[in-house]
CSV table of C-alpha atoms and ligand atoms in Angstrom, one decimal:
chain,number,residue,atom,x,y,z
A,1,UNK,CA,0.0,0.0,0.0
A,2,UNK,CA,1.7,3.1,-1.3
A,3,UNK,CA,0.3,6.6,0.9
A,4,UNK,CA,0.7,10.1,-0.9
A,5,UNK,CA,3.6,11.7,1.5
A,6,UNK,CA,2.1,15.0,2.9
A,7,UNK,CA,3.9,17.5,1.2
A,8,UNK,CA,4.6,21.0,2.4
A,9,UNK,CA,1.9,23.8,1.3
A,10,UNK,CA,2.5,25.5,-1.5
A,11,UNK,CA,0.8,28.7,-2.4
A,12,UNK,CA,-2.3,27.4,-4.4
A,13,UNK,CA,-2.0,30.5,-7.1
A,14,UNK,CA,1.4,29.0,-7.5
A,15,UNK,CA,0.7,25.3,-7.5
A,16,UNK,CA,-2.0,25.8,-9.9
A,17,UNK,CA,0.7,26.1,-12.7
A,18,UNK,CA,1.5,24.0,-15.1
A,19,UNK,CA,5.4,22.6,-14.8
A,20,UNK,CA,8.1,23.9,-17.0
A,21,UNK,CA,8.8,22.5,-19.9
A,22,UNK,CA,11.5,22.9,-21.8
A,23,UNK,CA,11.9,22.6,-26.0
A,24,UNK,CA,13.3,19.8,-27.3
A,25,UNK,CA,16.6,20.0,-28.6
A,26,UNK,CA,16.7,19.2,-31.9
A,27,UNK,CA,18.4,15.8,-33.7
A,28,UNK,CA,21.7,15.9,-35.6
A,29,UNK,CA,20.5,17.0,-38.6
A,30,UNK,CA,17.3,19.6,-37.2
A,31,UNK,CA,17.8,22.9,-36.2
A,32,UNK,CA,16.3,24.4,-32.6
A,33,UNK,CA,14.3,27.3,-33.7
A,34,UNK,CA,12.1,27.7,-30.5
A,35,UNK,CA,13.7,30.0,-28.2
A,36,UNK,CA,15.0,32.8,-30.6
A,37,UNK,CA,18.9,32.0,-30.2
A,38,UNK,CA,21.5,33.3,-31.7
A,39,UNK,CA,22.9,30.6,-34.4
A,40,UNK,CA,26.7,32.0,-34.2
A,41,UNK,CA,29.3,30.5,-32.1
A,42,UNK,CA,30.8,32.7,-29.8
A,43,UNK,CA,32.6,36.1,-30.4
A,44,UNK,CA,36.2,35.8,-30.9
A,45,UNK,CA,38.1,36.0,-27.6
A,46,UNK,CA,35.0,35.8,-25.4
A,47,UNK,CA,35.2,31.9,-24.2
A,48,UNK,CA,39.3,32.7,-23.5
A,49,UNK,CA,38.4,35.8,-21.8
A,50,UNK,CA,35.9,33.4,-20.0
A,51,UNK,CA,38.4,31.1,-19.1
A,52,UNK,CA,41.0,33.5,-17.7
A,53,UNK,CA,38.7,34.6,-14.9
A,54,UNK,CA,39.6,32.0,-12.9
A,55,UNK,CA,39.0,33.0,-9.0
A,56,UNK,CA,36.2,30.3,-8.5
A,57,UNK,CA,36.7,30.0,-5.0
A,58,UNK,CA,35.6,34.1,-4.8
A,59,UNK,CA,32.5,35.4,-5.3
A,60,UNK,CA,31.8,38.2,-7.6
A,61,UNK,CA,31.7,41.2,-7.2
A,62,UNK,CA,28.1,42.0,-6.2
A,63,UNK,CA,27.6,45.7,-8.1
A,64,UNK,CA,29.1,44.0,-11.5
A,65,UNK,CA,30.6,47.5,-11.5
A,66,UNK,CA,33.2,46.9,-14.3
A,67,UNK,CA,30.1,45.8,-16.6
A,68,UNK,CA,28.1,48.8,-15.4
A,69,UNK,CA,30.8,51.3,-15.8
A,70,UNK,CA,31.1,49.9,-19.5
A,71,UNK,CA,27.6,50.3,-20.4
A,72,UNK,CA,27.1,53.7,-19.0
A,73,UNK,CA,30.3,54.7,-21.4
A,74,UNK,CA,28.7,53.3,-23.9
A,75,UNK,CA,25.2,55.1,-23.3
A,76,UNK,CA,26.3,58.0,-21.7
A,77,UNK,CA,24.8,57.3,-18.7
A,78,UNK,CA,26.6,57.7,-14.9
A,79,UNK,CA,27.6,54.1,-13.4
A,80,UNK,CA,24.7,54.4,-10.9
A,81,UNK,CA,21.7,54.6,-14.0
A,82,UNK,CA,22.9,51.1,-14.8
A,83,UNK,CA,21.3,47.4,-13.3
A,84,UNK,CA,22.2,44.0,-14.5
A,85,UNK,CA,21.1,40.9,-13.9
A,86,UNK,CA,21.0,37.5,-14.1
A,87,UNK,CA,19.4,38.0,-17.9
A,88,UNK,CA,16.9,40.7,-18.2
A,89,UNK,CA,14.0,38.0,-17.0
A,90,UNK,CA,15.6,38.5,-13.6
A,91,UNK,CA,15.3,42.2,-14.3
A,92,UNK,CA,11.9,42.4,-15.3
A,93,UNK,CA,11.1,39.9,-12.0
A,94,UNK,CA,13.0,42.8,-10.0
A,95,UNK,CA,11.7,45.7,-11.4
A,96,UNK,CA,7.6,43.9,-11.1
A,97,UNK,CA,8.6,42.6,-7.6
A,98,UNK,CA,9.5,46.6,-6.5
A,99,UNK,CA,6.5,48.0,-8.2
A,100,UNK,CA,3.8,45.7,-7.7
A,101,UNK,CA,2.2,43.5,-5.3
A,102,UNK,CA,-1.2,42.2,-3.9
A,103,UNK,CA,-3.8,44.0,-5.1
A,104,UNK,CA,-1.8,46.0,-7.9
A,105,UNK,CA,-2.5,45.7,-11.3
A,106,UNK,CA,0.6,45.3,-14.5
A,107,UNK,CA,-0.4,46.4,-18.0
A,108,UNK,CA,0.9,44.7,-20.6
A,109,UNK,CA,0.0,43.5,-24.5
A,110,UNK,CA,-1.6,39.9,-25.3
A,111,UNK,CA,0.2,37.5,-27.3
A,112,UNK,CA,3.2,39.2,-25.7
A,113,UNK,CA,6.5,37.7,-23.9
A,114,UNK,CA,5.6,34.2,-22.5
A,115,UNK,CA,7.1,34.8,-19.1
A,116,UNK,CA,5.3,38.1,-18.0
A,117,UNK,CA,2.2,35.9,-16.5
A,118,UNK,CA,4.4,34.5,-14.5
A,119,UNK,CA,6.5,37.2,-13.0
A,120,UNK,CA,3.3,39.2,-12.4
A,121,UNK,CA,1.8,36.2,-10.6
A,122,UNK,CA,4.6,35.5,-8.5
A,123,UNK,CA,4.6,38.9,-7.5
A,124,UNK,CA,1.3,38.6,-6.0
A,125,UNK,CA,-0.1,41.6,-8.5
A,126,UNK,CA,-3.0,41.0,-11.0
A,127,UNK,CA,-2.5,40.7,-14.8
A,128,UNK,CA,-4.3,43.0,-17.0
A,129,UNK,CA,-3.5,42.1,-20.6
A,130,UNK,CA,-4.5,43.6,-23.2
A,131,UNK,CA,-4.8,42.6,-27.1
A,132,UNK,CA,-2.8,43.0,-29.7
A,133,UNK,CA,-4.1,45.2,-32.8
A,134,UNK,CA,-5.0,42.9,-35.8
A,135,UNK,CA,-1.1,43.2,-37.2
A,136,UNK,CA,0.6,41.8,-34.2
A,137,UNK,CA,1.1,45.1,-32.9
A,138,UNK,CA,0.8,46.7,-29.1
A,139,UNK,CA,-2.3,48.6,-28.7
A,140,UNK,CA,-1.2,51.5,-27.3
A,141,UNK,CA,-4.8,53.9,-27.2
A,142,UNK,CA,-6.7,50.3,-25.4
A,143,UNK,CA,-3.2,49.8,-23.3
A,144,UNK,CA,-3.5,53.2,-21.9
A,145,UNK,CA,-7.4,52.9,-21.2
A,146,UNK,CA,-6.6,50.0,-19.4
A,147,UNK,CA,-4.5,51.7,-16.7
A,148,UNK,CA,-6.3,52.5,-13.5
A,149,UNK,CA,-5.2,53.6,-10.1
A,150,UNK,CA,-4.2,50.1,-9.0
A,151,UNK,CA,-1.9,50.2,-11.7
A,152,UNK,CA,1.7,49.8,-10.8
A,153,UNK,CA,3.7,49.0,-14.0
A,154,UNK,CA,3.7,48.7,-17.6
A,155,UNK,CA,5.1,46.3,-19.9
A,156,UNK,CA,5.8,47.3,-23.8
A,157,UNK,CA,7.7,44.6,-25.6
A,158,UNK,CA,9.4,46.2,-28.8
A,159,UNK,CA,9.9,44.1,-31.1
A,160,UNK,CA,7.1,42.2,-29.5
A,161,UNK,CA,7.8,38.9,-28.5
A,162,UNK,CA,6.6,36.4,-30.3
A,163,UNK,CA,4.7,38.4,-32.8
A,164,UNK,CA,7.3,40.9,-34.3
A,165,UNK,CA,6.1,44.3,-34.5
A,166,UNK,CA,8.0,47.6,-33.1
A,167,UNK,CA,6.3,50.2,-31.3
A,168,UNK,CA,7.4,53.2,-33.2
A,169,UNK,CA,8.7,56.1,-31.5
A,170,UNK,CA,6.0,58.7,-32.1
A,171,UNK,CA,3.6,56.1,-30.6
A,172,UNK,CA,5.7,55.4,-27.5
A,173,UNK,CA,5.7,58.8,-26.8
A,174,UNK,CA,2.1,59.6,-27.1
A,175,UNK,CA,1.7,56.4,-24.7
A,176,UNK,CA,3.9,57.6,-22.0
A,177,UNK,CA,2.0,61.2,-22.2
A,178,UNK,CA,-1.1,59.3,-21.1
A,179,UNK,CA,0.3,57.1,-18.3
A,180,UNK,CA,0.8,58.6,-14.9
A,181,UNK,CA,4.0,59.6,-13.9
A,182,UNK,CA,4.2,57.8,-10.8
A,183,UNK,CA,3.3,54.4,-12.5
A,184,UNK,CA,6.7,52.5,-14.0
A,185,UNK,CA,7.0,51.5,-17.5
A,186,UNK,CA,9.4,48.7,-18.6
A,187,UNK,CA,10.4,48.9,-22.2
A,188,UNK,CA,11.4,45.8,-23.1
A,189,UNK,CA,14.0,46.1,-25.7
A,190,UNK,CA,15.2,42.2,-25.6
A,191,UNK,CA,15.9,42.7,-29.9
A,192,UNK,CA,16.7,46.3,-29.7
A,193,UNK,CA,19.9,45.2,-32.1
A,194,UNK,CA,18.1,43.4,-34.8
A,195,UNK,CA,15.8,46.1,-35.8
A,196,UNK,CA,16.1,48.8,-38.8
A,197,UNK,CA,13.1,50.2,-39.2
A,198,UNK,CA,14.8,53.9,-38.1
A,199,UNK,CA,10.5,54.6,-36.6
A,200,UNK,CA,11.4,52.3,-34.0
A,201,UNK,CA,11.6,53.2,-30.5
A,202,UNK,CA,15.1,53.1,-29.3
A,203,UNK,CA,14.9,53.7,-25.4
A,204,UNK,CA,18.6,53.7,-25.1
A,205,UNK,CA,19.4,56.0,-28.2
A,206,UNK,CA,16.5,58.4,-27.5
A,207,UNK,CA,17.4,58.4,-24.4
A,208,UNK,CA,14.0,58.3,-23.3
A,209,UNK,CA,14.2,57.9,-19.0
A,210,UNK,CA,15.6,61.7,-19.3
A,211,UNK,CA,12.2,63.0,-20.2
A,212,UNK,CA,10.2,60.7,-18.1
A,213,UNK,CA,11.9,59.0,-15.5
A,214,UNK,CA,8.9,56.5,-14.5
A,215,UNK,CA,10.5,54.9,-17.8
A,216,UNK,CA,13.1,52.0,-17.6
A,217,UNK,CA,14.6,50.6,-20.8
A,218,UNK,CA,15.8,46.5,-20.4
A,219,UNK,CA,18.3,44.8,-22.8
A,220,UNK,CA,20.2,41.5,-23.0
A,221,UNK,CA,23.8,40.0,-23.9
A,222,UNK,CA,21.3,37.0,-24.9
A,223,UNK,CA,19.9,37.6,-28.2
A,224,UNK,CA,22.1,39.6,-30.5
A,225,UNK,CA,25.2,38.9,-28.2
A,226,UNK,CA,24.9,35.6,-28.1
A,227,UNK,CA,25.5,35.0,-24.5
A,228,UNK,CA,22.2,33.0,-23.2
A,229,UNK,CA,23.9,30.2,-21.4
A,230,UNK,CA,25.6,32.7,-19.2
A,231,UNK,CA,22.8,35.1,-18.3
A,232,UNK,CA,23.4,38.1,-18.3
A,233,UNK,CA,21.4,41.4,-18.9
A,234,UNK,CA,20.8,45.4,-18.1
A,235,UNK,CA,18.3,47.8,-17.1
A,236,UNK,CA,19.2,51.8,-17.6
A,237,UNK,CA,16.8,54.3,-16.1
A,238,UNK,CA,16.5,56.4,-12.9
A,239,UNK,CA,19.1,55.5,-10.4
A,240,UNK,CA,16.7,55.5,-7.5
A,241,UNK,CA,13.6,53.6,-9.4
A,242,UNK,CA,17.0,51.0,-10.1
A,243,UNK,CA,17.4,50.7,-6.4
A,244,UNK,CA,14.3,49.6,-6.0
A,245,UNK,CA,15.1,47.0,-8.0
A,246,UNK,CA,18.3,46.0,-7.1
A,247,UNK,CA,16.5,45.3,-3.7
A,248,UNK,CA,14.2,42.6,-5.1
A,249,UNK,CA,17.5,41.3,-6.5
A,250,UNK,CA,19.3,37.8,-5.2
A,251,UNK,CA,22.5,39.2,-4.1
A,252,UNK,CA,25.6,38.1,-6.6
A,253,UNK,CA,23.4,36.2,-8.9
A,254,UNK,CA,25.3,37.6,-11.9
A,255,UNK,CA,28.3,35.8,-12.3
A,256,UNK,CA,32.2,36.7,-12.6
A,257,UNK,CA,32.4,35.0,-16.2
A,258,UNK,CA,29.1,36.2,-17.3
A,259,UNK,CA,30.4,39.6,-16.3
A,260,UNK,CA,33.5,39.4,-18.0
A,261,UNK,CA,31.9,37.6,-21.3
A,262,UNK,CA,29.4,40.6,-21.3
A,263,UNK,CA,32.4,43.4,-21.1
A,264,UNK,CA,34.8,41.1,-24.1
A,265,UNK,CA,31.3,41.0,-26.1
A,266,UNK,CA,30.9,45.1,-25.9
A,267,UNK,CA,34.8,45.0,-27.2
A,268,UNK,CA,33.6,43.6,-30.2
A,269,UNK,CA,31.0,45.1,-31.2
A,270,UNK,CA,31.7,45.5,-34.8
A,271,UNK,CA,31.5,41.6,-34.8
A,272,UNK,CA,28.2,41.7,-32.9
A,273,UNK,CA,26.7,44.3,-35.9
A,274,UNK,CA,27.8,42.2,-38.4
A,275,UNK,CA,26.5,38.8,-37.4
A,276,UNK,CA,23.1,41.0,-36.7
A,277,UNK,CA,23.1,42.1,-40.7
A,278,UNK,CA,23.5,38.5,-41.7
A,279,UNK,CA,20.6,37.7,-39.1
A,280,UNK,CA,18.3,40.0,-40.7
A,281,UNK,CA,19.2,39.8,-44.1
A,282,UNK,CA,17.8,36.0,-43.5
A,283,UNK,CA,14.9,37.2,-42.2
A,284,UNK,CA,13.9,39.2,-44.9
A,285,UNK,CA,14.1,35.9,-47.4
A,286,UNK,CA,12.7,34.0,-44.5
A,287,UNK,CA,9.4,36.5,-44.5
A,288,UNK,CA,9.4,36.7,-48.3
A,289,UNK,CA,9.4,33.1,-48.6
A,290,UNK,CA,6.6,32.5,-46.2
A,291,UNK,CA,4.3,35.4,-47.5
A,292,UNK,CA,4.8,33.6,-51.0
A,293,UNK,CA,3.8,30.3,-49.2
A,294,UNK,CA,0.7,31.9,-48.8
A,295,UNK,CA,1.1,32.8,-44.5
A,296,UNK,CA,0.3,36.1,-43.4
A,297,UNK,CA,3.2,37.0,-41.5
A,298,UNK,CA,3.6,40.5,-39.4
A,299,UNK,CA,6.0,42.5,-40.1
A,300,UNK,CA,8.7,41.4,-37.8
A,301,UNK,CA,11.6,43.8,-36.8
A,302,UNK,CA,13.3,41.0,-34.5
A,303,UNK,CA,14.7,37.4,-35.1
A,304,UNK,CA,12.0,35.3,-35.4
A,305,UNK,CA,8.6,35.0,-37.8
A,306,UNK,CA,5.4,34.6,-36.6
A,307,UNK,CA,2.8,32.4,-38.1
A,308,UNK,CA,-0.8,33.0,-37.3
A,309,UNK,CA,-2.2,29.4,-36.6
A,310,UNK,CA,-4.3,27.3,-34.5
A,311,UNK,CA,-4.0,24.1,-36.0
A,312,UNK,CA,-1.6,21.6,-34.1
A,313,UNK,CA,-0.9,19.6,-37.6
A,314,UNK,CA,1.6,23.2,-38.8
A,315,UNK,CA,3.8,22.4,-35.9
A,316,UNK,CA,3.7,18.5,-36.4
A,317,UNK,CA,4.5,18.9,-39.6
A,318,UNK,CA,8.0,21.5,-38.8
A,319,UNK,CA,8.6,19.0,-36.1
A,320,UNK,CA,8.8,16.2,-38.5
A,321,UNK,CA,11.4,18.4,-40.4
A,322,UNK,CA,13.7,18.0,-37.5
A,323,UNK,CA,13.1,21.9,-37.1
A,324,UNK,CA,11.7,22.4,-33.2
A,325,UNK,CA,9.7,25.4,-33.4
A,326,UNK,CA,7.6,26.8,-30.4
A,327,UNK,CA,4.0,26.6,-30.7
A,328,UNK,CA,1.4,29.0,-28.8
A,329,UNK,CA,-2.6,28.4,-29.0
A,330,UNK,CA,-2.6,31.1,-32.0
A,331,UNK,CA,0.5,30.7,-33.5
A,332,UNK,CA,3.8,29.3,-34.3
A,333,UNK,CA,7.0,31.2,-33.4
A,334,UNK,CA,9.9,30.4,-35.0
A,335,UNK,CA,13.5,32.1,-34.9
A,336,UNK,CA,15.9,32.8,-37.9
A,337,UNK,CA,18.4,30.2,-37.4
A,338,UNK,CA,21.0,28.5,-39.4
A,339,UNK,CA,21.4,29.0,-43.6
A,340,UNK,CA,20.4,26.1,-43.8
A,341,UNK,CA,17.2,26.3,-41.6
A,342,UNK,CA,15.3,28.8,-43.9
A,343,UNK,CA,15.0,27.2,-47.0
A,344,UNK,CA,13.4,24.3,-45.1
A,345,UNK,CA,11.2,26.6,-43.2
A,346,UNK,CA,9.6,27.7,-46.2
A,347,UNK,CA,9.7,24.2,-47.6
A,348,UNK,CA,7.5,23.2,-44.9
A,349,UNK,CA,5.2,26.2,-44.8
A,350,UNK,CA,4.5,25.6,-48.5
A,351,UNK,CA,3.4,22.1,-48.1
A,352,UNK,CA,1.2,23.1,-44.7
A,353,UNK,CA,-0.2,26.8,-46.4
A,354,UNK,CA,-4.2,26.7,-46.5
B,1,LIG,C1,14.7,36.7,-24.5
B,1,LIG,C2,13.9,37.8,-23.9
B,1,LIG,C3,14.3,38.5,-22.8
B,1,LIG,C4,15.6,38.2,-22.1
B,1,LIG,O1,16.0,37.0,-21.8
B,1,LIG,P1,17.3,36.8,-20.9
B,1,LIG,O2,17.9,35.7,-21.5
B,1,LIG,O3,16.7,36.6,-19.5
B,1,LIG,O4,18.1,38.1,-20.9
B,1,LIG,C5,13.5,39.5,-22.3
B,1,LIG,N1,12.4,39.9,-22.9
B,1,LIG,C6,12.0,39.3,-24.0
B,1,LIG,C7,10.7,39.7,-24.7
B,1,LIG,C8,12.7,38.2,-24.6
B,1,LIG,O5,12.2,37.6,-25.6
């Protein structure tokens, strides 16, 4: 006779989620395309520089004040209007932890990043997503008629994640006009390097959390960089909306290598810009060849395609490709890979197209 142990309780909002599960990884001769990766090995010089920072036995240092100092060079911006973090999902968990909790409401768009339930949930706030226009796009005007006084924080995803669209910068700035000062926007600029559409909003370049400092612009060494299996990522805004923040943080959760990969990776970033080009130059055959499969694609200003689609058999059907795409209720997502990986894309769009 087998008895269920009694196990320790577990907040019931929290138990009521489904597990993680991870993507597959693909076979020898697929091609992961399912969590918007960079397909490059690393930068020259990075995994050396890696393995000269040897001091395991110490801990890091806890203000990752080299990195910080680097970025605010490179931004123009003073050491202390820098944050980083164990990837900018940590950050976005920090910043929604300092802003919101029980009873407080987060703003964001629908499809949008896959984690930001989560986060918000954890938190202990309340969700309040709203949709996406027809093309993929934020809705900026319903976003903004969504906020009400229990609102605490604001989530724009530019490029949106997994749809593609920017939020231009004429529109982010009409947004931020309408939200009250006192209520925290995140812009979420996870693919900031991949775009060139010159409308885009660029929080970083336009310097936007000088104007309005309830805004706080998040980027990653994951995506263009190609540093996701050594997390690391960085918030710029107000220094004391940051400290708030950094509160929430785990202490020393960014690493001495992921540190020191992130500063080599900002040394070359000539490297970085051209790896980008080749990136989107694949994407624009990759959304020309699946427009003339027949898919309406949105225009995507990021490194991945989105296919509108509710039927499970599209994703079977890449699957059996040996390409491991990532599937959502209504749609597919899938990032611009390999060479290789795009003509088979298309291949198998064509053969699935309505
Ligand atoms: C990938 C991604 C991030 C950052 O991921 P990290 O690896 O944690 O830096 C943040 N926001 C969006 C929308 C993303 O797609």
């Amino acid at each position: 006779m087998t008895t269920e142990p009694v196990l320790p309780r577990i907040r019931p909002e929290i138990a009521a989620l489904p597990p993680y599960k991870q993507g597959k990884p693909a076979g020898a001769s697929g091609f992961k395309l399912s969590s918007n990766e960079n397909p490059f090995p690393p930068l020259d010089g990075v995994v050396e520089a890696v393995q000269a920072a040897t001091s395991l036995n110490r801990y890091p240092d806890a203000t990752a004040g080299r990195l910080r100092s680097a970025l605010g060079e490179r931004y123009g911006v003073a050491t202390d209007e820098v944050l980083v973090g164990a990837g900018s999902v940590s950050l976005l968990a920090a910043f929604i932890q300092a802003a919101a909790s029980t009873g407080d409401e987060v703003v964001y768009a629908w499809r949008s990043f896959e984690a930001y339930p989560g986060l918000v949930l954890v938190a202990g706030a309340t969700s309040v997503q709203v949709p996406n226009r027809a093309d993929g796009g934020h809705d900026l005007d319903a976003m903004a008629a969504a906020i009400t006084e229990r609102t605490r924080c604001v989530l724009v995803c530019s490029p949106n994640n997994p749809t593609g669209p920017i939020v231009t910068s004429a529109e982010f700035e009409a947004f931020v006009q309408q939200v009250p000062a006192d209520v925290l926007i995140l812009l979420d600029e996870a693919y900031a390097e991949f775009v060139d559409d010159e409308n885009a909003v660029d929080g970083l370049g336009e310097r936007v959390y000088e104007a309005h400092p309830n805004v706080v612009v998040l980027r990653t060494f994951s995506k263009a960089y190609g540093l996701a299996a050594l997390r690391v990522g960085y918030a710029i805004g107000h220094a004391r909306v940051l400290d708030g923040a950094r509160a929430t943080q785990i202490p020393l959760s960014v690493t001495a290598q992921s540190e020191t990969a992130a500063l080599a990776s900002l040394e070359r970033e000539e490297e970085v810009r051209a790896r980008v080009a080749v990136v989107v130059e694949r994407r624009t055959r990759l959304v020309a060849g699946l427009r003339d499969a027949g898919w309406d694609v949105p225009d995507t200003q990021s490194n991945f395609v989105w296919l509108p689609t509710a039927d499970p058999a599209v994703a079977a059907a890449f699957d059996d490709a040996g390409l491991i795409v990532r599937p959502f209720d209504d749609g597919i997502r899938i990032s611009v890979g390999e060479e290789e990986s795009i003509d088979r894309v298309v291949d198998v769009a064509r053969t699935v197209s309505s």
